[in-house]
């Protein structure tokens, strides 16, 4: 498989299940995606990050079923 060109912005994964984030990271690697991958296992830490950074993300993947703040609630907070 030919590696894809990367967008300089990171891919963000938000999921409280480490096995799920590992599967996504492996899939991105196998597809040749070279973007930095930033993982948050706690939605509150992601919110702190997105609230304080000026960096744009290329793609945000968020689990819906998480402890504390679920994916729908997190979406409302950032938009």
Short mmCIF file of N, CA, C and O in Angstrom, two decimals, residues 11-41:
data_model
loop_
_atom_site.label_atom_id
_atom_site.label_comp_id
_atom_site.label_asym_id
_atom_site.label_seq_id
_atom_site.Cartn_x
_atom_site.Cartn_y
_atom_site.Cartn_z
N UNK A 11 -4.76 13.98 14.30
CA UNK A 11 -6.00 13.24 14.47
C UNK A 11 -6.17 13.05 15.97
O UNK A 11 -5.23 12.65 16.65
N UNK A 12 -7.35 13.35 16.47
CA UNK A 12 -7.61 13.22 17.91
C UNK A 12 -8.59 12.08 18.15
O UNK A 12 -9.65 12.02 17.52
N UNK A 13 -8.23 11.18 19.04
CA UNK A 13 -9.10 10.08 19.46
C UNK A 13 -9.49 10.31 20.91
O UNK A 13 -8.62 10.52 21.76
N UNK A 14 -10.79 10.25 21.19
CA UNK A 14 -11.28 10.40 22.56
C UNK A 14 -12.07 9.15 22.88
O UNK A 14 -13.14 8.91 22.32
N UNK A 15 -11.52 8.33 23.75
CA UNK A 15 -12.16 7.07 24.10
C UNK A 15 -11.58 6.58 25.42
O UNK A 15 -10.37 6.62 25.60
N UNK A 16 -12.44 6.12 26.31
CA UNK A 16 -11.96 5.64 27.60
C UNK A 16 -11.54 4.18 27.56
O UNK A 16 -11.13 3.62 28.57
N UNK A 17 -11.59 3.56 26.38
CA UNK A 17 -11.17 2.18 26.23
C UNK A 17 -9.84 2.15 25.46
O UNK A 17 -9.80 2.42 24.25
N UNK A 18 -8.77 1.82 26.14
CA UNK A 18 -7.43 1.83 25.55
C UNK A 18 -7.34 0.85 24.37
O UNK A 18 -6.68 1.13 23.37
N UNK A 19 -8.00 -0.29 24.47
CA UNK A 19 -7.96 -1.26 23.37
C UNK A 19 -8.55 -0.66 22.09
O UNK A 19 -8.03 -0.89 21.00
N UNK A 20 -9.64 0.11 22.23
CA UNK A 20 -10.25 0.73 21.06
C UNK A 20 -9.31 1.75 20.42
O UNK A 20 -9.16 1.79 19.19
N UNK A 21 -8.66 2.58 21.22
CA UNK A 21 -7.73 3.56 20.64
C UNK A 21 -6.55 2.87 19.99
O UNK A 21 -6.06 3.32 18.95
N UNK A 22 -6.09 1.76 20.56
CA UNK A 22 -5.00 1.01 19.95
C UNK A 22 -5.40 0.46 18.58
O UNK A 22 -4.60 0.46 17.64
N UNK A 23 -6.64 0.00 18.45
CA UNK A 23 -7.14 -0.52 17.17
C UNK A 23 -7.15 0.60 16.13
O UNK A 23 -6.73 0.40 14.98
N UNK A 24 -7.63 1.78 16.51
CA UNK A 24 -7.64 2.90 15.58
C UNK A 24 -6.23 3.30 15.16
O UNK A 24 -5.96 3.52 13.98
N UNK A 25 -5.33 3.40 16.13
CA UNK A 25 -3.95 3.77 15.81
C UNK A 25 -3.32 2.76 14.85
O UNK A 25 -2.64 3.14 13.90
N UNK A 26 -3.56 1.49 15.09
CA UNK A 26 -3.03 0.44 14.21
C UNK A 26 -3.61 0.58 12.81
O UNK A 26 -2.89 0.47 11.81
N UNK A 27 -4.91 0.84 12.72
CA UNK A 27 -5.55 1.03 11.41
C UNK A 27 -4.98 2.21 10.66
O UNK A 27 -4.70 2.11 9.45
N UNK A 28 -4.78 3.33 11.35
CA UNK A 28 -4.18 4.50 10.70
C UNK A 28 -2.78 4.18 10.20
O UNK A 28 -2.39 4.58 9.10
N UNK A 29 -2.03 3.45 11.00
CA UNK A 29 -0.67 3.09 10.62
C UNK A 29 -0.69 2.20 9.36
O UNK A 29 0.07 2.41 8.42
N UNK A 30 -1.58 1.21 9.35
CA UNK A 30 -1.66 0.29 8.21
C UNK A 30 -2.11 1.02 6.94
O UNK A 30 -1.76 0.61 5.83
N UNK A 31 -2.88 2.08 7.09
CA UNK A 31 -3.32 2.87 5.94
C UNK A 31 -2.26 3.87 5.48
O UNK A 31 -2.43 4.53 4.46
N UNK A 32 -1.18 3.98 6.23
CA UNK A 32 -0.11 4.89 5.86
C UNK A 32 -0.37 6.33 6.23
O UNK A 32 0.26 7.24 5.70
N UNK A 33 -1.31 6.56 7.12
CA UNK A 33 -1.63 7.92 7.55
C UNK A 33 -0.53 8.37 8.51
O UNK A 33 -0.25 7.72 9.50
N UNK A 34 0.06 9.50 8.20
CA UNK A 34 1.23 9.96 8.94
C UNK A 34 0.93 11.08 9.93
O UNK A 34 1.84 11.58 10.58
N UNK A 35 -0.31 11.48 10.05
CA UNK A 35 -0.66 12.53 11.01
C UNK A 35 -0.30 12.11 12.42
O UNK A 35 -0.37 10.91 12.76
N UNK A 36 0.07 13.08 13.23
CA UNK A 36 0.23 12.82 14.66
C UNK A 36 -1.14 12.39 15.20
O UNK A 36 -2.16 12.93 14.80
N UNK A 37 -1.14 11.41 16.08
CA UNK A 37 -2.38 10.95 16.71
C UNK A 37 -2.30 11.29 18.19
O UNK A 37 -1.38 10.87 18.88
N UNK A 38 -3.27 12.07 18.63
CA UNK A 38 -3.34 12.46 20.04
C UNK A 38 -4.52 11.72 20.66
O UNK A 38 -5.64 11.80 20.15
N UNK A 39 -4.27 11.01 21.75
CA UNK A 39 -5.30 10.20 22.40
C UNK A 39 -5.65 10.80 23.76
O UNK A 39 -4.76 11.14 24.55
N UNK A 40 -6.94 10.90 24.00
CA UNK A 40 -7.44 11.31 25.31
C UNK A 40 -8.35 10.21 25.82
O UNK A 40 -9.32 9.84 25.16
N UNK A 41 -8.02 9.65 26.98
CA UNK A 41 -8.86 8.63 27.60
C UNK A 41 -9.87 9.25 28.57
O UNK A 41 -10.71 8.54 29.12
#
